Coordinates of C-alpha atoms in Angstrom, one line a residue:
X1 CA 89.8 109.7 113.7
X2 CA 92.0 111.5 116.7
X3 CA 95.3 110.6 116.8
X4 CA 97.7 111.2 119.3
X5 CA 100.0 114.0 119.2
X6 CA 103.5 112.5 119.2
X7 CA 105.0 115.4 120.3
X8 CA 106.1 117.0 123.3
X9 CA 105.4 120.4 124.9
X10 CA 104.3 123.1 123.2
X11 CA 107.2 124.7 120.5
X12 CA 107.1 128.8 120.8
X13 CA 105.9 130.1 117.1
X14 CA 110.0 130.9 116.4
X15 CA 110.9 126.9 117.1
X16 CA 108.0 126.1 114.6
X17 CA 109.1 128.6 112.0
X18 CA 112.6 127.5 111.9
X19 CA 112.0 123.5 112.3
X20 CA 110.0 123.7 109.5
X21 CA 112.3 126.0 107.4
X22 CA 115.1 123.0 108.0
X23 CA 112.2 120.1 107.3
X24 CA 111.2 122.2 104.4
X25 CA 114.9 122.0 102.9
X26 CA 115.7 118.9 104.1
X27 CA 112.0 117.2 102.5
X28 CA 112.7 119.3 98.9
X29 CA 116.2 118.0 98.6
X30 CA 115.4 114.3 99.3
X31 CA 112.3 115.0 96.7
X32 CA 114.8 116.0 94.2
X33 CA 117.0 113.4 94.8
X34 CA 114.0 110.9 94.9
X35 CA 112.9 111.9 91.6
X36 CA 116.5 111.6 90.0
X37 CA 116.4 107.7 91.0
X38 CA 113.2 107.4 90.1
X39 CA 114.1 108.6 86.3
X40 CA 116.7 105.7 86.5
X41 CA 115.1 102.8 87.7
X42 CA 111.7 100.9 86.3
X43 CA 109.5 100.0 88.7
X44 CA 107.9 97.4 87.0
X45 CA 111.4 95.2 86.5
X46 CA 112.6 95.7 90.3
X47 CA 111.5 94.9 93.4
X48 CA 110.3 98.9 94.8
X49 CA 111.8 97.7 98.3
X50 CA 113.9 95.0 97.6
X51 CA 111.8 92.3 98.6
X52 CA 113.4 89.1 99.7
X53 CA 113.8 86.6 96.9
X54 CA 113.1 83.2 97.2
X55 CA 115.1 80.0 96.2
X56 CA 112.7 78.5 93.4
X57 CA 112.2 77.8 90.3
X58 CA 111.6 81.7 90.0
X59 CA 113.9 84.1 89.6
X60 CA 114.9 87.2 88.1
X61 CA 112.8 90.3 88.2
X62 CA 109.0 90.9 88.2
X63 CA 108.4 90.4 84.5
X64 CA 111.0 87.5 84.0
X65 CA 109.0 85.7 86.9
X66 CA 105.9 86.5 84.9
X67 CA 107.1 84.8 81.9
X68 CA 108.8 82.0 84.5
X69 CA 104.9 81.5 85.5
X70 CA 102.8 81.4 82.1
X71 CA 105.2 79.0 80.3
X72 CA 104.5 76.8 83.5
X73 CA 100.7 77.6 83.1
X74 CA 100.8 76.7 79.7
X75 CA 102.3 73.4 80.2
X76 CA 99.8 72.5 83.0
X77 CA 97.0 70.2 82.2
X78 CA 94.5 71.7 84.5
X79 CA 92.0 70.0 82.9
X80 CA 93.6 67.1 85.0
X81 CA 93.2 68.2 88.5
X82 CA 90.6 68.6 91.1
X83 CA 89.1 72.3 91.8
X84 CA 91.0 72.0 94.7
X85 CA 94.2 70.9 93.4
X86 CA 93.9 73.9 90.8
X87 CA 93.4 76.6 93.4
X88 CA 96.7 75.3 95.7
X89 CA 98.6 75.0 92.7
X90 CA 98.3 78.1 91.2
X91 CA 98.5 80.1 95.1
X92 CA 101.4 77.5 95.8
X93 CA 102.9 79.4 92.9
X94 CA 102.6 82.7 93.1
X95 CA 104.0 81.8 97.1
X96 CA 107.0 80.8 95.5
X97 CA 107.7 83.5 92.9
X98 CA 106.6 86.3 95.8
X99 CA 107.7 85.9 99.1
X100 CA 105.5 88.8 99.7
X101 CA 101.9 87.2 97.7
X102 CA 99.7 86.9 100.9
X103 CA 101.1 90.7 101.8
X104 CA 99.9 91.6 98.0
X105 CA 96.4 89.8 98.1
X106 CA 96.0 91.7 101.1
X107 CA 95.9 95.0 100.1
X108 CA 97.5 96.6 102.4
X109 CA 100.0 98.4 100.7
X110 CA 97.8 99.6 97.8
X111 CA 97.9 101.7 95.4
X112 CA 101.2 102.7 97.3
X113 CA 103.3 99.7 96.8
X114 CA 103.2 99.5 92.5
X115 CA 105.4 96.2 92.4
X116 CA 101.8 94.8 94.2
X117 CA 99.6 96.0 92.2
X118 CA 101.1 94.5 89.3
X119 CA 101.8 91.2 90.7
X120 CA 98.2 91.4 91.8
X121 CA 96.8 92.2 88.8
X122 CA 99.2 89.3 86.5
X123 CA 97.5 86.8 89.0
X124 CA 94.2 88.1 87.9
X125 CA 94.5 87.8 84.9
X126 CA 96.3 84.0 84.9
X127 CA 93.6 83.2 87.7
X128 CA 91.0 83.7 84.9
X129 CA 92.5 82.8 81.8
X130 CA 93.0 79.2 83.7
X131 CA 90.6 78.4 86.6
X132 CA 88.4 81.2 85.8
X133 CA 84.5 81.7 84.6
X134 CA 84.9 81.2 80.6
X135 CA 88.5 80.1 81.0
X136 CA 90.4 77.0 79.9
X137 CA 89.8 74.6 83.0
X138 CA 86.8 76.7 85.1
X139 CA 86.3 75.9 88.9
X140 CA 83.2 74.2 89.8
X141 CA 83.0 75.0 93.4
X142 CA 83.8 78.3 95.3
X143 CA 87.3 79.2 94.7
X144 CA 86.9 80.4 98.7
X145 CA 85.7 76.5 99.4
X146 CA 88.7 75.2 97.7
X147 CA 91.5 77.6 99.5
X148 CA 89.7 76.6 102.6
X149 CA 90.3 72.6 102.2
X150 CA 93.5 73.0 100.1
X151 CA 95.3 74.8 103.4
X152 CA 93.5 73.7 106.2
X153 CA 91.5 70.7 105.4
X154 CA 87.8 69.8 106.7
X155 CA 86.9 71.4 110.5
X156 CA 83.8 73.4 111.0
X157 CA 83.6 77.3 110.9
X158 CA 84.7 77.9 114.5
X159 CA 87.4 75.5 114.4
X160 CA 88.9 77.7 111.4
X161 CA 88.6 80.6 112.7
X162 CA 90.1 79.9 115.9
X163 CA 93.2 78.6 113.6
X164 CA 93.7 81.4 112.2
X165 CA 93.0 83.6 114.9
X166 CA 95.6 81.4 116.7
X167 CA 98.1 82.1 114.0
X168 CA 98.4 85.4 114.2
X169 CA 98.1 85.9 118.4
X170 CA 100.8 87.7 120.0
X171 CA 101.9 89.3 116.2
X172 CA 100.2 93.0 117.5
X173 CA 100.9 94.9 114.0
X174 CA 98.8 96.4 111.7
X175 CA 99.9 94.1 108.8
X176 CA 99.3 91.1 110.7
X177 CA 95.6 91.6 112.0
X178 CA 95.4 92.9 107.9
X179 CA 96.9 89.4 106.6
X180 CA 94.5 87.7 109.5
X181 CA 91.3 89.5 108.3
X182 CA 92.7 88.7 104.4
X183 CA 93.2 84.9 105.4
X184 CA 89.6 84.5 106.3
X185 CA 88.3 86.3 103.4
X186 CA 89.9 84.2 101.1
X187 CA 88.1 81.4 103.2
X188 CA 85.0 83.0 103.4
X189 CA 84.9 83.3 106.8
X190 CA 84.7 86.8 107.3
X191 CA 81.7 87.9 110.0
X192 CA 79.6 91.0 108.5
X193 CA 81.5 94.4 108.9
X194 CA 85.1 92.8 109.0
X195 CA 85.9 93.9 105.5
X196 CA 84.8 97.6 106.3
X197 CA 86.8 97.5 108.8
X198 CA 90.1 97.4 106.5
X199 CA 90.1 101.0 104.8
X200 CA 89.7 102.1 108.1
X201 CA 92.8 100.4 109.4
X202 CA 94.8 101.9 106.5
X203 CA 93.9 105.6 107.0
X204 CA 94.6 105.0 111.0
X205 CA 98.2 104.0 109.9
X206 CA 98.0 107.1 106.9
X207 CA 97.6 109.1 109.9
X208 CA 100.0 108.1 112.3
X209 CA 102.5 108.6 109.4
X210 CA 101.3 112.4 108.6
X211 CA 101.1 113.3 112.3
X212 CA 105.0 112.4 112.5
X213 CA 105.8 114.5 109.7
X214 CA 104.0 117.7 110.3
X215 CA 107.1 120.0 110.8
X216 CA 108.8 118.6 107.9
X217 CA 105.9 119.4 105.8
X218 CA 105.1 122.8 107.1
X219 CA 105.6 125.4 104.6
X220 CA 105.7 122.8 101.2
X221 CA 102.1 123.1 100.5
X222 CA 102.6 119.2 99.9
X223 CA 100.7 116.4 101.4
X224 CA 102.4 113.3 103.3
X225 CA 102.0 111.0 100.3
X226 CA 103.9 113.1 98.2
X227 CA 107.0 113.0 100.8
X228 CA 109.8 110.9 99.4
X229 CA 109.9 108.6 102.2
X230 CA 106.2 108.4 102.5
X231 CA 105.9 104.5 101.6
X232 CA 108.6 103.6 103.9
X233 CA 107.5 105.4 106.7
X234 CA 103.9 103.8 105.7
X235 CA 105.1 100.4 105.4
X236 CA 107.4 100.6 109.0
X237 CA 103.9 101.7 111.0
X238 CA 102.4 99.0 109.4
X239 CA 105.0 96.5 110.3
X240 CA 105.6 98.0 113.6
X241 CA 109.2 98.6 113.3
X242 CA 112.0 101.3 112.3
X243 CA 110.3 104.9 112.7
X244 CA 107.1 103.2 113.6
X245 CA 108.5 100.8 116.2
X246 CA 106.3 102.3 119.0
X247 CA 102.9 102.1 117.1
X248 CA 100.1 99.5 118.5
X249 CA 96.9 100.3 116.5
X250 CA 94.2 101.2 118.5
X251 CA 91.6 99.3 117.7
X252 CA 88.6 101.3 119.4
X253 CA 89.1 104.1 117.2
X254 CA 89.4 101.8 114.3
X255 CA 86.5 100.6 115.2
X256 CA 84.1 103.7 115.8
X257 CA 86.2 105.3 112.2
X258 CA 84.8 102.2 110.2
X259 CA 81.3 102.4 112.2
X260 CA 81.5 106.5 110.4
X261 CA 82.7 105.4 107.2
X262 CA 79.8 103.3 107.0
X263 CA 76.6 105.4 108.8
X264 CA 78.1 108.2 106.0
X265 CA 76.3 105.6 103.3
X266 CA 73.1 105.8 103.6
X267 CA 72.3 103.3 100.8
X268 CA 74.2 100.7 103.0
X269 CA 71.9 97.8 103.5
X270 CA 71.5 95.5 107.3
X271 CA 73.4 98.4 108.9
X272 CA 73.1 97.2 112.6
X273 CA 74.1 93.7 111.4
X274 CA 77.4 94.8 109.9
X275 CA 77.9 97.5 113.4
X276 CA 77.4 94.0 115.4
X277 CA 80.0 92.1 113.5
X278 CA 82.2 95.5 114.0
X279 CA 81.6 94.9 117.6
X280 CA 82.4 91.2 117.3
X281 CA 85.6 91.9 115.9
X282 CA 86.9 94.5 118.7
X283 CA 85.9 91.6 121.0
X284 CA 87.9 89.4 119.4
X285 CA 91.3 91.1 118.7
X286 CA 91.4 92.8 121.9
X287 CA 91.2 89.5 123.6
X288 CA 93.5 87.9 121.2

């Protein structure tokens, strides 16, 4: 994927030696610093970026919230409710405990975001252990049908689509087209090739971030994920704000990087009918 250069001019060899002498120093010192906070605070009991908490019955950190949610599981008689009534409930949930839940189903910020993983992964395993195939109360439709009319209600597939299309217009972000592509997965919507689009979407923003930070890397022998500031600087291309303020993805090359990705596996079955869908989508978000 080519990125554009964010720079300037061309720096004589002496300007590149000594800015990235100082970004050097500067990038080693925040490591160290970044690993002496790191020794005193656990990840899995804190928020990593001090996500907004909501005013609910949940509160405390990540675990308490866990243990907030399966005593609530536990007392729910889900053998009691429609498949539809399940689904909501247990999303309605997790929206309360996680201001950030649609961000986490998402994906976006994974593997770098831990505190999503996990929350990901507890909802996984409550999903199952509940509503799941073999668990206490199984779903009997498509847990993607049941999202679908729990949120939105009956319409036909265009009419949704156009929704949530409409719901995200004029929000020009990475994360939003990402939480727009997620939405319609989870209502099975998704046209063929929108889900390979994603990974490509995340390595465009992977590269806008390492591009920035070339000079302060020079010399370290360290890649940009390894930079102390890495997952903020990620998260603020992503959001379209902070160091990334100025970033509008560009879709095109989104586009022709997933249409690589893809031609690379040769295994991968109905190829032209997942590039057409690819196509479909550029349409679609460049006019929206």
């Amino acid at each position: 994927m080519k990125i554009q250069n964010v720079s300037t001019g061309v720096p004589s060899q002496f300007q590149i030696r000594q800015s990235s002498q100082e970004g050097s120093g500067k990038f080693l010192e925040d490591l160290k610093l970044k690993e002496k906070k790191d020794a005193q605070i656990n990840s899995q009991d804190s928020f990593v970026h001090h996500l907004a908490r909501t005013q609910s019955q949940f509160s405390g950190t990540i675990q308490e919230r866990f243990e907030q949610m399966e005593k609530l599981n536990e007392e729910t008689d889900w053998g009691a409710l429609s498949d539809i009534e399940k689904v909501k409930l247990l999303t309605d949930r997790y929206r309360a405990a996680f201001d950030e839940f649609d961000l986490v189903m998402s994906g976006l910020y994974k593997p770098y975001l831990s505190s999503h993983m996990i929350i990901g992964e507890h909802y996984s395993r409550e999903g199952m252990k509940y509503i799941g195939k073999g668990g206490i109360a199984p779903l009997q439709s498509k847990i993607e049908d049941c999202y679908r009319e729990a949120y939105y209600g009956t319409c036909t597939d265009e009419e949704l689509r156009a929704q949530i299309m409409n719901k995200y217009k004029g929000a020009h972000s990475m994360e939003s087209k990402f939480l727009m592509i997620d939405e319609m997965r989870r209502c099975g919507l998704t046209k063929n090739g929108e889900l390979d689009i994603l990974e490509s979407m995340k390595m465009q923003v992977f590269s806008q971030v390492e591009n920035a930070n070339k000079t302060a890397l020079y010399g370290t022998n360290m890649s940009i994920s390894q930079h102390p500031r890495f997952l903020d600087m990620y998260m603020s291309y992503a959001k379209g704000v902070g160091a990334g303020k100025g970033y509008a993805p560009n879709w095109t090359e989104i586009i022709e990087e997933a249409k690589n990705m893809l031609q690379s596996a040769s295994d991968q079955p109905y190829y032209e009918h997942i590039i057409d869908g690819m196509d479909s989508f550029l349409e679609e978000v460049l006019k929206n």
